[in-house]
Short mmCIF file of C-alpha atoms and ligand atoms in Angstrom, two decimals:
data_model
loop_
_atom_site.label_atom_id
_atom_site.label_comp_id
_atom_site.label_asym_id
_atom_site.label_seq_id
_atom_site.Cartn_x
_atom_site.Cartn_y
_atom_site.Cartn_z
CA MET E 168 270.69 108.67 156.25
CA THR E 169 269.71 109.06 152.35
CA GLU E 170 268.16 106.16 150.56
CA HIS E 171 271.53 106.04 148.80
CA GLU E 172 273.38 105.14 152.03
CA ALA E 173 273.71 101.76 153.07
CA SER E 174 272.69 101.22 156.73
CA ASP E 175 275.44 98.82 157.73
CA ALA E 176 278.16 100.43 155.87
CA PRO E 177 280.29 103.09 156.82
CA ASP E 178 279.02 106.51 155.53
CA VAL E 179 279.09 105.96 151.82
CA ASP E 180 276.71 107.75 149.37
CA LEU E 181 276.22 104.69 146.72
CA ALA E 182 275.42 107.01 143.70
CA GLU E 183 278.86 108.66 144.38
CA LEU E 184 280.51 105.21 144.73
CA LEU E 185 278.92 103.61 141.74
CA ALA E 186 280.13 106.78 139.65
CA LEU E 187 283.58 106.07 140.73
CA VAL E 188 283.45 102.53 140.10
CA ARG E 189 281.97 102.99 136.88
CA GLU E 190 284.74 105.48 135.84
CA ILE E 191 287.57 103.40 136.98
CA ALA E 192 286.11 100.26 135.26
CA VAL E 193 285.18 101.92 131.97
CA GLN E 194 288.92 103.55 132.09
CA ALA E 195 290.31 99.94 132.83
CA ALA E 196 288.31 98.41 129.96
CA GLU E 197 289.44 100.82 127.40
CA PHE E 198 293.07 100.30 128.48
CA ALA E 199 292.53 96.47 128.09
CA ALA E 200 290.83 96.80 124.86
CA GLU E 201 293.49 98.75 123.61
CA ALA E 202 296.15 96.45 124.65
CA ARG E 203 294.13 93.68 123.03
CA ARG E 204 294.26 95.55 119.58
CA ALA E 205 298.11 95.78 119.88
CA GLY E 206 298.37 92.14 120.74
CA VAL E 207 298.57 89.77 123.69
CA GLU E 208 300.67 86.95 124.88
CA ILE E 209 300.71 84.71 127.93
CA ALA E 210 303.14 86.40 130.64
CA ALA E 211 302.86 83.44 133.07
CA THR E 212 300.58 80.40 134.15
CA LYS E 213 299.31 80.35 137.72
CA SER E 214 297.42 77.53 139.41
CA THR E 215 297.83 75.16 136.55
CA PRO E 216 299.36 75.27 133.01
CA THR E 217 295.98 76.16 131.62
CA ASP E 218 295.42 79.09 134.10
CA VAL E 219 297.20 81.76 132.29
CA VAL E 220 297.95 85.56 133.12
CA THR E 221 298.82 87.99 130.31
CA ALA E 222 300.79 91.32 130.96
CA THR E 223 297.60 93.17 130.16
CA ASP E 224 295.74 91.47 133.26
CA ARG E 225 298.51 92.65 135.56
CA GLU E 226 298.73 96.10 133.97
CA THR E 227 294.89 96.85 134.03
CA GLU E 228 294.89 95.76 137.64
CA ALA E 229 297.78 98.00 138.58
CA LEU E 230 295.91 100.85 136.63
CA ILE E 231 292.72 99.99 138.86
CA ARG E 232 294.53 99.96 142.24
CA ALA E 233 296.28 103.20 141.49
CA ARG E 234 293.10 104.80 140.74
CA ILE E 235 291.52 103.39 143.93
CA LEU E 236 294.37 104.43 146.12
CA GLU E 237 294.08 107.76 144.56
CA ALA E 238 290.44 108.44 145.28
CA ARG E 239 289.98 106.29 148.62
CA PRO E 240 293.33 105.80 150.16
CA ASP E 241 291.55 103.99 153.25
CA ASP E 242 289.74 101.16 151.34
CA GLY E 243 291.03 97.52 150.99
CA ILE E 244 291.53 95.80 147.57
CA LEU E 245 291.29 92.38 146.86
CA GLY E 246 292.24 91.62 143.29
CA GLU E 247 293.04 88.69 141.27
CA GLU E 248 296.49 89.66 140.25
CA ASP E 249 298.19 91.06 143.14
CA SER E 250 298.17 90.44 147.07
CA MET E 251 295.30 91.68 149.32
CA LEU E 252 295.60 95.23 150.62
CA ILE E 253 293.75 95.54 153.90
CA GLY E 254 292.07 98.87 154.36
CA THR E 255 290.67 100.82 157.39
CA SER E 256 287.57 102.30 156.00
CA GLY E 257 285.58 98.96 156.23
CA LEU E 258 285.16 98.83 152.44
CA THR E 259 286.91 96.59 150.01
CA TRP E 260 287.13 96.80 146.23
CA VAL E 261 286.73 93.09 144.66
CA VAL E 262 288.60 93.61 141.28
CA ASP E 263 288.97 91.01 138.46
CA PRO E 264 290.89 93.13 135.78
CA ILE E 265 289.99 90.70 132.97
CA ASP E 266 287.53 88.14 133.73
CA GLY E 267 287.57 85.45 130.79
CA THR E 268 291.29 85.85 130.18
CA VAL E 269 291.45 82.79 127.90
CA ASN E 270 288.61 84.71 125.69
CA PHE E 271 290.98 87.82 125.96
CA LEU E 272 294.04 85.74 124.89
CA TYR E 273 292.40 83.97 121.88
CA GLY E 274 290.33 87.23 120.72
CA LEU E 275 287.21 85.73 121.54
CA PRO E 276 284.53 88.21 122.69
CA GLY E 277 282.98 87.90 126.21
CA TRP E 278 285.86 88.88 128.57
CA ALA E 279 285.24 91.72 131.00
CA VAL E 280 286.51 94.26 133.53
CA SER E 281 284.60 93.47 136.97
CA VAL E 282 284.80 95.72 139.92
CA ALA E 283 282.71 95.56 143.01
CA VAL E 284 283.12 97.29 146.47
CA VAL E 285 281.81 95.52 149.50
CA ALA E 286 281.49 96.19 153.26
CA GLY E 287 282.48 93.93 155.98
CA PRO E 288 284.68 91.03 155.88
CA PRO E 289 286.05 90.69 152.25
CA GLU E 290 284.65 87.15 152.16
CA PRO E 291 281.55 86.41 149.90
CA SER E 292 279.46 84.74 152.61
CA SER E 293 279.57 87.69 155.16
CA TRP E 294 280.29 90.75 153.04
CA ARG E 295 277.41 93.05 151.84
CA ALA E 296 278.06 94.17 148.04
CA LEU E 297 277.38 97.83 147.72
CA ALA E 298 278.52 98.88 144.37
CA GLY E 299 279.31 96.61 141.03
CA VAL E 300 280.23 97.26 137.57
CA VAL E 301 281.20 94.96 134.65
CA VAL E 302 282.29 96.20 131.48
CA ASN E 303 282.16 94.06 128.29
CA PRO E 304 284.61 95.77 125.86
CA SER E 305 283.59 93.32 122.95
CA THR E 306 280.09 94.55 123.09
CA GLY E 307 280.54 98.28 124.62
CA GLU E 308 278.09 97.22 127.32
CA VAL E 309 278.32 98.58 130.84
CA PHE E 310 276.21 96.62 133.44
CA GLU E 311 275.91 98.07 136.82
CA ALA E 312 274.03 97.87 140.24
CA THR E 313 273.91 99.43 143.96
CA ALA E 314 272.57 97.56 146.75
CA GLY E 315 268.94 98.21 146.73
CA GLY E 316 269.08 100.50 143.69
CA GLY E 317 268.41 98.01 140.83
CA ALA E 318 270.53 96.82 138.17
CA ARG E 319 271.05 98.55 134.66
CA LEU E 320 272.52 97.87 131.43
CA GLY E 321 273.42 101.60 130.35
CA GLU E 322 270.23 103.36 130.98
CA ARG E 323 268.04 100.36 131.07
CA SER E 324 266.61 98.67 134.06
CA LEU E 325 267.34 94.92 134.15
CA GLN E 326 264.95 92.12 135.05
CA VAL E 327 265.76 88.37 135.40
CA ASN E 328 263.36 85.76 133.46
CA GLU E 329 260.76 84.57 135.97
CA ALA E 330 258.80 81.51 136.14
CA VAL E 331 260.98 79.30 133.75
CA PRO E 332 260.90 75.81 134.72
CA LEU E 333 264.25 73.82 134.67
CA GLY E 334 263.10 71.83 131.39
CA ARG E 335 262.88 75.03 129.67
CA ALA E 336 265.86 76.95 131.16
CA LEU E 337 268.97 77.98 129.38
CA ILE E 338 271.73 77.78 131.96
CA GLY E 339 275.33 79.26 132.08
CA THR E 340 278.17 77.53 133.56
CA GLY E 341 281.98 77.46 133.50
CA PHE E 342 285.10 75.26 134.29
CA GLY E 343 287.87 75.74 136.62
CA TYR E 344 291.67 75.26 135.70
CA SER E 345 292.54 71.93 137.51
CA ALA E 346 291.70 68.51 136.21
CA GLU E 347 290.36 67.26 139.28
CA ARG E 348 287.92 70.33 139.56
CA ARG E 349 286.99 69.81 136.07
CA ARG E 350 285.98 66.09 136.63
CA GLU E 351 283.79 67.13 139.47
CA GLN E 352 282.15 69.90 137.06
CA ALA E 353 281.62 67.23 134.41
CA GLU E 354 280.00 64.83 136.80
CA VAL E 355 277.59 67.70 137.74
CA LEU E 356 276.98 68.58 134.28
CA LEU E 357 276.20 64.93 133.26
CA GLU E 358 273.31 65.02 135.43
CA VAL E 359 272.12 68.67 134.98
CA LEU E 360 272.28 68.84 130.95
CA PRO E 361 269.78 66.27 130.39
CA GLN E 362 267.44 68.20 132.64
CA VAL E 363 267.58 71.63 130.89
CA ARG E 364 266.93 73.33 127.81
CA ASP E 365 270.76 73.85 127.16
CA ILE E 366 274.00 74.73 128.70
CA ARG E 367 276.19 77.90 127.55
CA ARG E 368 279.82 78.07 128.70
CA ALA E 369 280.83 81.65 127.48
CA GLY E 370 283.90 82.04 129.49
CA SER E 371 283.40 84.57 131.79
CA ALA E 372 281.50 84.48 134.96
CA ALA E 373 281.07 88.28 135.25
CA VAL E 374 279.37 88.22 131.97
CA ASP E 375 277.44 85.29 132.48
CA LEU E 376 275.92 86.67 135.62
CA CYS E 377 274.98 89.87 133.65
CA ALA E 378 273.43 87.78 131.07
CA LEU E 379 271.50 86.42 133.50
CA ALA E 380 270.37 89.76 134.99
CA ALA E 381 269.44 90.97 131.15
CA GLY E 382 267.32 87.77 130.56
CA ARG E 383 269.78 86.27 128.15
CA LEU E 384 270.29 83.10 130.36
CA ASP E 385 267.79 81.57 132.85
CA GLY E 386 270.20 80.49 135.37
CA PHE E 387 273.70 80.39 136.19
CA TYR E 388 275.86 77.87 138.49
CA GLU E 389 279.79 77.30 138.74
CA GLN E 390 281.59 75.29 141.40
CA GLY E 391 285.18 76.93 142.55
CA LEU E 392 284.83 80.47 141.51
CA ASN E 393 287.03 83.03 143.09
CA PRO E 394 285.22 86.02 144.74
CA TRP E 395 286.56 88.60 142.21
CA ASP E 396 284.82 86.38 139.37
CA HIS E 397 281.27 86.97 140.90
CA ALA E 398 281.16 89.91 143.40
CA ALA E 399 280.01 92.55 140.89
CA GLY E 400 277.97 90.09 138.59
CA ALA E 401 276.16 88.59 141.67
CA LEU E 402 275.44 92.14 142.81
CA ILE E 403 273.79 92.87 139.25
CA ALA E 404 272.17 89.58 138.96
CA ARG E 405 270.54 90.23 142.55
CA GLU E 406 269.46 93.68 141.98
CA ALA E 407 267.80 92.40 138.70
CA GLY E 408 265.67 90.10 140.94
CA ALA E 409 267.73 86.96 140.92
CA LEU E 410 268.28 84.80 143.72
CA VAL E 411 272.07 83.79 144.40
CA GLY E 412 273.36 81.48 146.96
CA GLY E 413 275.80 78.48 147.34
CA PRO E 414 275.60 74.99 148.71
CA ARG E 415 273.23 73.69 151.15
CA GLY E 416 271.08 76.66 151.11
CA GLY E 417 273.95 79.02 152.02
CA SER E 418 275.55 81.92 150.48
CA GLU E 419 277.61 81.90 147.51
CA SER E 420 281.15 80.68 148.39
CA ASP E 421 284.18 79.27 146.54
CA GLU E 422 282.36 75.87 146.61
CA LEU E 423 279.43 77.01 144.60
CA VAL E 424 277.47 79.95 143.07
CA VAL E 425 274.10 79.27 141.95
CA ALA E 426 271.89 82.04 140.45
CA ALA E 427 268.39 82.22 138.77
CA GLY E 428 265.09 83.97 138.85
CA PRO E 429 262.91 82.84 142.14
CA GLY E 430 260.72 80.57 139.90
CA LEU E 431 263.64 78.19 139.13
CA TYR E 432 266.43 78.85 141.83
CA GLU E 433 265.03 75.95 143.97
CA GLU E 434 264.71 73.59 141.14
CA LEU E 435 268.25 74.41 139.81
CA SER E 436 269.82 74.32 143.40
CA GLY E 437 267.96 71.09 143.70
CA ALA E 438 269.26 69.52 140.66
CA ILE E 439 272.93 70.48 141.31
CA ALA E 440 272.72 69.33 145.00
CA ALA E 441 271.45 65.80 143.76
CA ALA E 442 274.33 65.82 141.00
CA ARG E 443 277.00 66.57 143.85
C1 LIG X 27 287.17 82.56 134.89
C2 LIG X 27 286.17 82.73 134.25
C3 LIG X 27 285.52 81.58 133.72
C4 LIG X 27 285.18 80.74 134.87
C5 LIG X 27 286.67 80.33 135.50
C6 LIG X 27 287.10 81.50 135.97
P1 LIG X 27 289.50 84.37 134.60
O1 LIG X 27 288.01 83.72 135.47
O2 LIG X 27 285.28 83.46 135.11
O3 LIG X 27 284.05 81.71 133.03
O4 LIG X 27 284.62 79.42 134.35
O5 LIG X 27 286.20 79.57 136.66
O6 LIG X 27 288.27 81.45 136.50
O7 LIG X 27 290.62 83.18 135.15
O8 LIG X 27 289.26 84.36 133.38
O9 LIG X 27 289.77 85.59 135.43
#
């Protein structure tokens, strides 16, 4: 076994896997950015009237799925816009074709293509993320990481900010699409906001987690994320030195994702737990 192989994963070379994830994510981002330039409209709504999908979300995911099936037909695929494909290899691709769809729709920067490959059950609390890439076409940035291999923005290694006290921390967060969920999120925010430097709501959890990895945020949390929103970003943040977890000291889940440098993580998690 080489240092590029993951001990509990099927026989896979992480450098090769990352190269494939990067190639597919970059191609998908170019496709989506070109579609954005040509003009975008809402194709349908999903969980609520504010939870929109554009034709480009669907077409970008279809492109990603076709590329995965061509290169690795035995892998599973868990994507935002289509049904789960169960694989036989033990690996699953976790795909958000456009994270930050509302930014994409309005022509705001800060949407991204997010692609990760995980080993084990396709469930954030039990999978092991092996490789992840987040491409932000508005800035041309490509963030990437492999398990144990560190995180990079292009050629540059990433490192989270360390030893930032909560009172000096810039924290990213986000809001879901249901009114009930937003009320809960607002209640938590009401308690957290007075305790921190400030809050940012940029509109893409994947971009937020990469911003944390790059030291542009000190921490991030959100209640109610889907696995594809955070699979790649959480690996990139972890590999940049962040602690990433969920509720009650457990793993990240659809209930809660919290991420911050080791000096801030406990204080931030504690403030969120007290607010909930
Ligand atoms: C959304 C973004 C947003 C977060 C929402 C997510 P989508 O993903 O990540 O930042 O606050 O909870 O649903 O719908 O644009 O793929």
